[in-house]
Coordinates of C-alpha atoms and ligand atoms in Angstrom, one line a residue:
X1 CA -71.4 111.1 270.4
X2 CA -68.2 110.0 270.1
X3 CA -64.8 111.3 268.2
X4 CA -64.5 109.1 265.2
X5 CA -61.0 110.6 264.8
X6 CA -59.8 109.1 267.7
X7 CA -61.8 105.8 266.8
X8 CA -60.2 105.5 263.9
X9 CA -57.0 105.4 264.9
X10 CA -57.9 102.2 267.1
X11 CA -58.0 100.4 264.0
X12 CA -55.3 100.8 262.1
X13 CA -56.1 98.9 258.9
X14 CA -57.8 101.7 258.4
X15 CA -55.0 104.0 257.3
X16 CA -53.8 101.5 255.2
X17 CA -53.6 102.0 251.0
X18 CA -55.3 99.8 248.0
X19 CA -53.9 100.4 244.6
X20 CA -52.7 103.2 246.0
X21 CA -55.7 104.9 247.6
X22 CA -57.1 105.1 250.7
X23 CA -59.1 102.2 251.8
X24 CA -62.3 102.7 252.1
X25 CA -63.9 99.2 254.4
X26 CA -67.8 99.0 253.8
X27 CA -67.7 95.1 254.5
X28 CA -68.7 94.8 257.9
X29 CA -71.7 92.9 257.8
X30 CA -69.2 89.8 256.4
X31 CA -67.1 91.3 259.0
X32 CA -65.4 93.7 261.6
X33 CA -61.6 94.6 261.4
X34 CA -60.2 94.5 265.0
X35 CA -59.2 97.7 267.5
X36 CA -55.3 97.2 268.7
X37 CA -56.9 96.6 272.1
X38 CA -58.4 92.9 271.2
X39 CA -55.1 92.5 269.5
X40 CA -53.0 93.2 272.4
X41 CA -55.5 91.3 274.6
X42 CA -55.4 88.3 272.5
X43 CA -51.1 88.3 272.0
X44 CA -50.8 88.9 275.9
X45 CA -52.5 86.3 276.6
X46 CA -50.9 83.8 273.9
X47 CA -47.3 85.3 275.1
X48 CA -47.7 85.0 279.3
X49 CA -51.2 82.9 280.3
X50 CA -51.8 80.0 277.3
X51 CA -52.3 76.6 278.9
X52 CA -55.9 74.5 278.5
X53 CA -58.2 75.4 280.3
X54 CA -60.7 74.2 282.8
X55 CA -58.3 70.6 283.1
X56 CA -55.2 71.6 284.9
X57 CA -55.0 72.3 288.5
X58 CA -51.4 74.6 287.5
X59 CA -51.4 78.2 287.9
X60 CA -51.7 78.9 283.9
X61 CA -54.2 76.9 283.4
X62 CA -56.2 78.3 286.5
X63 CA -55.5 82.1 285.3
X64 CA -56.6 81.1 281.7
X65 CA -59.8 79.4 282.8
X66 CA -60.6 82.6 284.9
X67 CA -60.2 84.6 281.7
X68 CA -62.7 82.2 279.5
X69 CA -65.6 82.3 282.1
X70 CA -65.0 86.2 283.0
X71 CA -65.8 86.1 279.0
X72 CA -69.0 83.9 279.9
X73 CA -69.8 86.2 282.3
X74 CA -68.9 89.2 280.2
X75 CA -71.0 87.5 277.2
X76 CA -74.0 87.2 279.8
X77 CA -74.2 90.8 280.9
X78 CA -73.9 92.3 277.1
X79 CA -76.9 90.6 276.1
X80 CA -78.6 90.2 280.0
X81 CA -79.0 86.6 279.9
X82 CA -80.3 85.4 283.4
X83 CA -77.3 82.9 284.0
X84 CA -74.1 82.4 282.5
X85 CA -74.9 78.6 282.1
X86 CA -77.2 79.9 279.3
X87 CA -74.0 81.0 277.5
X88 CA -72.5 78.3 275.1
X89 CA -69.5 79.1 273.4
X90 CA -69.0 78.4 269.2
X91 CA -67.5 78.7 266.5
X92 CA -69.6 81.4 265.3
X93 CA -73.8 82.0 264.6
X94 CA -73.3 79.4 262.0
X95 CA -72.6 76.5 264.6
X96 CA -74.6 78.0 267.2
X97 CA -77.8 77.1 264.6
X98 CA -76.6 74.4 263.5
X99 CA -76.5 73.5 267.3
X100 CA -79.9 74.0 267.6
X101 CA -81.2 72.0 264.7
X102 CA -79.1 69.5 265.9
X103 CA -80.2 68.9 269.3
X104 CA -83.8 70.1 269.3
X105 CA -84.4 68.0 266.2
X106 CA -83.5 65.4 267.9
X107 CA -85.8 64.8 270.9
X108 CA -88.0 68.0 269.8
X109 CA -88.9 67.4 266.5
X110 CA -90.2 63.8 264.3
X111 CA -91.1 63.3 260.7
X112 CA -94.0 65.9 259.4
X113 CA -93.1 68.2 262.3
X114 CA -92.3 71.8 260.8
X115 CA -89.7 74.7 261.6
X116 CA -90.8 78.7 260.1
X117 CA -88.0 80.7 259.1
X118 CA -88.1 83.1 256.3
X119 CA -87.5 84.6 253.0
X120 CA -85.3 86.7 254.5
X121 CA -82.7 84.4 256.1
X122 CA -79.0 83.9 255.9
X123 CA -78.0 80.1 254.2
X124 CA -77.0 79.4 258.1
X125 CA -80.5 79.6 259.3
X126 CA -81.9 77.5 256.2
X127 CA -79.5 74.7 255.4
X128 CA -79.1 73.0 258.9
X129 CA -82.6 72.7 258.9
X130 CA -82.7 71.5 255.5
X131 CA -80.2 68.8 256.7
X132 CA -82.9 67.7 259.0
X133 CA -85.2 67.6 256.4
X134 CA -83.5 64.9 254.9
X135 CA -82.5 63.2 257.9
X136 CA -85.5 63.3 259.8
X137 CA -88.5 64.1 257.1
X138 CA -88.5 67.8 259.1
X139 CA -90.7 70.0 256.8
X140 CA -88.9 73.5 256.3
X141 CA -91.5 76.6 255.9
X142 CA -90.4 80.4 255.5
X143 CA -92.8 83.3 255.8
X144 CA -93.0 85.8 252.9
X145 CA -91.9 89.4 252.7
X146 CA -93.1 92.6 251.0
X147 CA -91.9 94.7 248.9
X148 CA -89.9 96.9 251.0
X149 CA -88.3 93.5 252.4
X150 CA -90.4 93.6 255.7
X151 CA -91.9 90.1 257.1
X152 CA -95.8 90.4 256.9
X153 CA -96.6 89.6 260.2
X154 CA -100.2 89.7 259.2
X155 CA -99.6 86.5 257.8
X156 CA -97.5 85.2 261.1
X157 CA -100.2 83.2 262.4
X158 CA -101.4 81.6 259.1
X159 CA -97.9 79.7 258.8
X160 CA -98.1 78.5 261.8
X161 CA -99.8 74.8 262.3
X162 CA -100.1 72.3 265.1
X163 CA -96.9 70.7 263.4
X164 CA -94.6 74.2 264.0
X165 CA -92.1 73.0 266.6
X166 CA -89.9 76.0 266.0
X167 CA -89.3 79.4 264.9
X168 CA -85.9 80.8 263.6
X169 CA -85.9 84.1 262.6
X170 CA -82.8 86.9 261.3
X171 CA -83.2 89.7 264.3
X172 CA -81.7 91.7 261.0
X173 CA -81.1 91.1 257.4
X174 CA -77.7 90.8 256.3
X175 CA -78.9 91.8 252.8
X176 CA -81.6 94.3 252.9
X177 CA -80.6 95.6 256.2
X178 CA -84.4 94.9 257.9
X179 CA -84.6 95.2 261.6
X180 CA -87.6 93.0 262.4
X181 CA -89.4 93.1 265.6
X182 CA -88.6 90.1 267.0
X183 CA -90.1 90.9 270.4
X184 CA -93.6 90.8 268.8
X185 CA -92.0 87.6 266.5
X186 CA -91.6 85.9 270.3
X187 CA -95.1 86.8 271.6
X188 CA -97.1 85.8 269.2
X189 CA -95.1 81.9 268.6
X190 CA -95.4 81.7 272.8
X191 CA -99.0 82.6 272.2
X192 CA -98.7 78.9 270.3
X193 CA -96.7 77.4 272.8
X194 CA -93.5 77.4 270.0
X195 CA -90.6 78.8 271.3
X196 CA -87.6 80.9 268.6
X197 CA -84.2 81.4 267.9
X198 CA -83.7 84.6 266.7
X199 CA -80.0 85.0 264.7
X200 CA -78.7 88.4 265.8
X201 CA -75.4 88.1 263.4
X202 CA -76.2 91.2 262.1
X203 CA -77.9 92.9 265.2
X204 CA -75.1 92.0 268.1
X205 CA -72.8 94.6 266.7
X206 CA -75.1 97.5 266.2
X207 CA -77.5 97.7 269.0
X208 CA -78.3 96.8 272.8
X209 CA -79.2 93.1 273.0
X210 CA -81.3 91.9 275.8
X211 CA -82.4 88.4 275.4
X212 CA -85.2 88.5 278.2
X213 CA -86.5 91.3 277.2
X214 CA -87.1 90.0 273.2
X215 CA -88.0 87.0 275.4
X216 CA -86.3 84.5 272.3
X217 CA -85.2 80.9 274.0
X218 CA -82.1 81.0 271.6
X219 CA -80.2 83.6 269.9
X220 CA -77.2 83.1 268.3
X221 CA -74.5 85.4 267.3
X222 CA -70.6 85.8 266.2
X223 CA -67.6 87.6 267.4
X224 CA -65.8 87.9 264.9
X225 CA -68.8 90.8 263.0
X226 CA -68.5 92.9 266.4
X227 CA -65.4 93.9 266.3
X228 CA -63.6 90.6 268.1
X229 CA -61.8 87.5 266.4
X230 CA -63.1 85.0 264.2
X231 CA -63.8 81.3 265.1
X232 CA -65.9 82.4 268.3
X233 CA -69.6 82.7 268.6
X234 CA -72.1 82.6 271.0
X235 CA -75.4 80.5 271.4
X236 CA -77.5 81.6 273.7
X237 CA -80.6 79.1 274.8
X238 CA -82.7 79.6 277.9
X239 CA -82.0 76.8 280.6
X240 CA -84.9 75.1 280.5
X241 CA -84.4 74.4 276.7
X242 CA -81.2 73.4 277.0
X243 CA -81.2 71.1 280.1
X244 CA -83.9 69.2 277.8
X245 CA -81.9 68.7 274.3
X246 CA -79.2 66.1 274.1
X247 CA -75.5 67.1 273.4
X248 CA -74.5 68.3 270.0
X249 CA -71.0 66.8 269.9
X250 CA -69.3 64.3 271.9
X251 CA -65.7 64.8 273.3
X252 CA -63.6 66.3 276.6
X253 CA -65.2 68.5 278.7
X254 CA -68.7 67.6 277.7
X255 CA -68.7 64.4 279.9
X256 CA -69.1 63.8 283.5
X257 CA -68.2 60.2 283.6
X258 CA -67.6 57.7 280.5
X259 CA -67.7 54.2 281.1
X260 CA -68.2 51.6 278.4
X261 CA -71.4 50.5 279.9
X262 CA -72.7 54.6 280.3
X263 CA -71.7 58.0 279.7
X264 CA -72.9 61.5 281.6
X265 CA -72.7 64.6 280.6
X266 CA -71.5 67.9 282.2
X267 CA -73.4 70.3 283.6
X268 CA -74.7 73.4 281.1
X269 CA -73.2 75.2 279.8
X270 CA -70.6 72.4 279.6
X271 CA -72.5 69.6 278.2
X272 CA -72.5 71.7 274.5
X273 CA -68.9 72.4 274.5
X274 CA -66.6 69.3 273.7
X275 CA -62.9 69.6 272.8
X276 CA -60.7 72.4 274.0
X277 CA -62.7 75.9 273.5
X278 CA -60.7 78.8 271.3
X279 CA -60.2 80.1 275.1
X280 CA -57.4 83.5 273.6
X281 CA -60.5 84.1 270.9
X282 CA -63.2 84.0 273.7
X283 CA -61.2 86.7 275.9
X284 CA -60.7 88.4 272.7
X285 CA -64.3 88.2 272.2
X286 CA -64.8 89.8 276.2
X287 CA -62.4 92.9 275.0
X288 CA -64.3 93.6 272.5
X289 CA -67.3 93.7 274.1
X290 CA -65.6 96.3 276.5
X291 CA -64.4 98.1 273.5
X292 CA -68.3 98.7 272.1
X293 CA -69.5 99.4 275.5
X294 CA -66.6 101.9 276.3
X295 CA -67.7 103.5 272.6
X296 CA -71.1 103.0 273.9
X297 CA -74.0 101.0 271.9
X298 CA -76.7 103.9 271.9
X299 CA -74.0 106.0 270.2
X300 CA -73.0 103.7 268.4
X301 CA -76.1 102.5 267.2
X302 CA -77.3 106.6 266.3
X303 CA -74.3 107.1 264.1
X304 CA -74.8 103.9 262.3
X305 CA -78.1 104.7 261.8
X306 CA -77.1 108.6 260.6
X307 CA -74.7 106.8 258.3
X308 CA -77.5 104.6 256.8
X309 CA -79.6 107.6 256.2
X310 CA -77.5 109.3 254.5
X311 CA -76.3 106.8 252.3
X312 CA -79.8 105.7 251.2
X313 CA -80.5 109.5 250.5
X314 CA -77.2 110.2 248.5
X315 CA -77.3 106.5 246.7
X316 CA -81.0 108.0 245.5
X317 CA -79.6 110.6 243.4
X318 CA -78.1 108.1 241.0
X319 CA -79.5 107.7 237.9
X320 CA -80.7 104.0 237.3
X321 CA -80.4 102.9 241.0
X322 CA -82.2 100.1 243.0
X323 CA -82.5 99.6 246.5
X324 CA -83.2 96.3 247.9
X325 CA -84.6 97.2 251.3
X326 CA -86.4 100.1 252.0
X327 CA -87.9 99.2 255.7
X328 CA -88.8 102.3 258.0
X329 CA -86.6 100.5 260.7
X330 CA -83.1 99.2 258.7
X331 CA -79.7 98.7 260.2
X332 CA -76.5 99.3 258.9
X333 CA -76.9 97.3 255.7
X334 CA -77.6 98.9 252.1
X335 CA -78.1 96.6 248.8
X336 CA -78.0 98.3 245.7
X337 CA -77.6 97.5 241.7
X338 CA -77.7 100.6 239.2
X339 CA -78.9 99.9 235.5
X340 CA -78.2 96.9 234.0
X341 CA -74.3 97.1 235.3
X342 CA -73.9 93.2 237.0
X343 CA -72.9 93.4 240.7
X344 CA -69.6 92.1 239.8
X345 CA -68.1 94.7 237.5
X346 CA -69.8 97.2 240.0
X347 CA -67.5 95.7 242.8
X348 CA -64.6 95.2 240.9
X349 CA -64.4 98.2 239.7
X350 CA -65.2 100.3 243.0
X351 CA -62.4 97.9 244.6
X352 CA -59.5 99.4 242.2
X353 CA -61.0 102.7 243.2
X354 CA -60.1 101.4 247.0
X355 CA -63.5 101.0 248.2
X356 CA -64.5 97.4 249.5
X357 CA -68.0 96.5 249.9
X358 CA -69.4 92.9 248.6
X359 CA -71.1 91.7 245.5
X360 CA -73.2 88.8 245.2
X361 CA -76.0 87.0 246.5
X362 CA -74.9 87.2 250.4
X363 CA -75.4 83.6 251.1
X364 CA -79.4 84.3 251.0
X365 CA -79.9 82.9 247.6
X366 CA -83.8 82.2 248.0
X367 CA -84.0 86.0 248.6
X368 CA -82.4 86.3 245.6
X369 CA -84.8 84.4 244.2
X370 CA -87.9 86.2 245.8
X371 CA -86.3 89.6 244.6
X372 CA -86.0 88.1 241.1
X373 CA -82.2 88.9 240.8
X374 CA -78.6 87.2 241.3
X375 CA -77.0 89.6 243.6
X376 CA -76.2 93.4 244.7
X377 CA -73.7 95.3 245.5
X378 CA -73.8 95.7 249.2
X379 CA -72.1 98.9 251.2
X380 CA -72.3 97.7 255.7
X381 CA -71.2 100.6 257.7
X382 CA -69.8 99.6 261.1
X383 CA -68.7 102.6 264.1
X384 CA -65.9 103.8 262.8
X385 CA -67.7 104.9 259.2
X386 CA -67.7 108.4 257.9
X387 CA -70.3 109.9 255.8
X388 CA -66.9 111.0 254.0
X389 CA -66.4 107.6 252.9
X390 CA -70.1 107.3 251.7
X391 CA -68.9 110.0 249.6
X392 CA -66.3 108.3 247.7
X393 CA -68.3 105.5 247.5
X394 CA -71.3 107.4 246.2
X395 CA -68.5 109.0 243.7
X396 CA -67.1 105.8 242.8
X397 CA -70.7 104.5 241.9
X398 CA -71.1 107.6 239.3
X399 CA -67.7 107.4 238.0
X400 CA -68.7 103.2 237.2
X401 CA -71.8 104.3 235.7
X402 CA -70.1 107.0 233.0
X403 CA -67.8 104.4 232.5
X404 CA -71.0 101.6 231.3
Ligands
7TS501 N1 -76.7 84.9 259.9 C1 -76.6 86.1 259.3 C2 -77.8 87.0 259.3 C3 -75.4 86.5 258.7 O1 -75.3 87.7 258.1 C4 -74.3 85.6 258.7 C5 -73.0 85.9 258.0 C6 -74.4 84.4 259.4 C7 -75.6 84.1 260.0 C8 -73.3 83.5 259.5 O2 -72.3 84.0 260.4 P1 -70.9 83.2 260.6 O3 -70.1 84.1 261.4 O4 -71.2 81.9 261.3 O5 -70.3 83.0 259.2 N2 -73.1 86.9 257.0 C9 -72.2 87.2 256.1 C10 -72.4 88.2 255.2 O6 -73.4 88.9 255.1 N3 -71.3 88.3 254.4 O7 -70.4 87.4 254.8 C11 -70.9 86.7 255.9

């Protein structure tokens, strides 16, 4: 495996005190804290390389437009893309989607035609299409789950219609921590001729990625929950899809000649990326990468997976508890609420013990709604995790509960 010890000390945040004790960071799925190694990588390059890129023909601007497509190139390899003009730089998975809707909407999709998501899905992958629905008359559908919070993909096939245009799908749930099988998702919406975007916000950090083998023709996900800076995200689309869908936003580098009479666009990957690109975030975004592959995403993904274990197991000798997800394959992400104690209070209280984890309804309120309750408490475990720190979170649950 690896030496957590020596992890640890990568990020050092994680020494740091709250109220006095120890903090104890079980956030991650709303996102990473950062090793000193994108830090440095991201402060070097601000302090001796920062010019635009990809417009100057100067020697700064040439060295940092080397660094932003080694990062395209570094994006394509970590999730095996076939080209790196497949690799569209955003904001995060939240543009990336709304990139999507956007575009394939547009010349994809007319009044009456219908998209699938699920009950399952992040407010990113249901809003944007709800803002097609009332622009365009786009008719939103979302495939039930069980009571473990696994899709029934029994039922795939009976949601789909000759109107389904699209399927957009969480690779994992950011709430009940649900890997689904996306793979078998892809096959059987190809076996209707509609193509998917699978949202792997909550999968890029914690396991290999390899969008040709899932065979998705979009997947979307963000740097800043793997370990790399915010305001950088990735959308992925295969080639063919996205030489066919019209720009998302107009601007610089997206053109290849404006006239008044006529405008033409860039080549891919260019043609989705107007305005100057967050070029020091997308070379901290590469570092990163290189950190989790120098940790290794097999290991990675067994102690994650150990740490999940063992919290669901401990968490299940508390008196009153419920656990929202219970899938045979779930990911680094465990929903709880004990008794009648609100999720609030619950994190409140285990914050002044110095243990942060988030409360609430996770921006997935229709789950909410399917589960029949207005948030958890949610614990996300991310590589450098200790099974120690599930214990003083597992203490800090009983000590809340005497308390109520
Ligand atoms: N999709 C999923 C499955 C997510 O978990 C999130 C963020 C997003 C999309 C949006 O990502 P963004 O980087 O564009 O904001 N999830 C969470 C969360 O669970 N807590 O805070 C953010």
């Amino acid at each position: 495996m690896y030496d957590i010890r020596k992890v640890r000390e990568d990020f050092p945040i994680l020494s740091r005190e709250v109220y006095g004790k120890p903090l104890v960071y079980l956030d991650n799925a709303a996102t990473t804290q950062k090793p000193l190694c994108v830090l440095d990588a991201m402060r070097e390059e601000y302090l001796n390389v920062n010019a635009n890129v990809h417009r100057g023909v100067h020697y700064l601007s040439q060295q940092a437009t080397d660094l932003h497509e080694a990062a395209r190139e570094k994006v394509r390899q970590f999730i095996n893309a076939a080209k790196t003009e497949e690799i569209i730089f955003t904001r995060g998975t939240t543009e990336a989607i709304n990139l999507v809707a956007s575009s394939f909407c547009e010349n994809q999709m007319k009044e009456g035609d219908e998209v699938l998501v699920s009950d399952m899905e992040h407010h990113s992958n249901i809003v944007p299409w709800q803002l097609q629905a009332m622009k365009r008359g786009i008719v939103v559908k979302h495939l039930p789950i069980d009571d473990k919070g696994c899709l029934d993909l029994s039922t795939f096939n009976a949601h789909l219609s000759s109107k389904t245009k699209l399927v957009s799908i969480a690779h994992v749930s950011n709430v009940l921590g649900t890997v689904n099988d996306v793979k078998r998702i892809v096959e059987m919406a190809h076996a209707c001729g509609i193509p998917v975007l699978v949202d792997g916000a909550q999968s890029a950090p914690h396991m290999k990625i390899d969008v040709q083998a899932i065979g998705c023709d979009f997947y979307a996900f963000s740097g800043h929950k793997m370990y790399g800076p915010t305001g950088v995200g990735v959308l992925y689309g295969k080639e063919e899809w996205l030489e066919k869908l019209p720009p998302y936003q107009g601007g610089g580098e997206m053109i290849d000649k404006v006239t008044w009479e006529k405008t033409t666009f860039e080549r891919l990957p260019f043609k989705f990326e107007a305005g100057t690109p967050d070029y020091v975030a997308t070379h901290g975004l590469a570092t990163a990468i290189d950190y989790l592959c120098s940790v290794g995403i097999d290991n990675i993904k067994a102690h994650e997976q150990e740490l999940t274990r063992y919290c669901m197991e401990q968490l299940k000798t508390i008196d009153g508890i419920r656990i929202f997800g219970e899938a045979e394959h779930k990911d680094a992400v465990v929903s709880f609420l004990v008794g009648d104690i609100h999720h609030l209070d619950m994190g409140t209280l285990l914050d002044r013990l110095g243990i942060a984890v988030r409360t609430g309804h996770h921006c997935a309120q229709p789950l909410m709604d399917r589960l029949g309750i207005s948030g958890t408490v949610r614990a996300s475990f991310a590589l450098y995790n200790t099974k120690e720190e599930i214990d003083v979170l597992v203490a800090g649950i009983r000590r809340v509960s005497q308390m109520f």
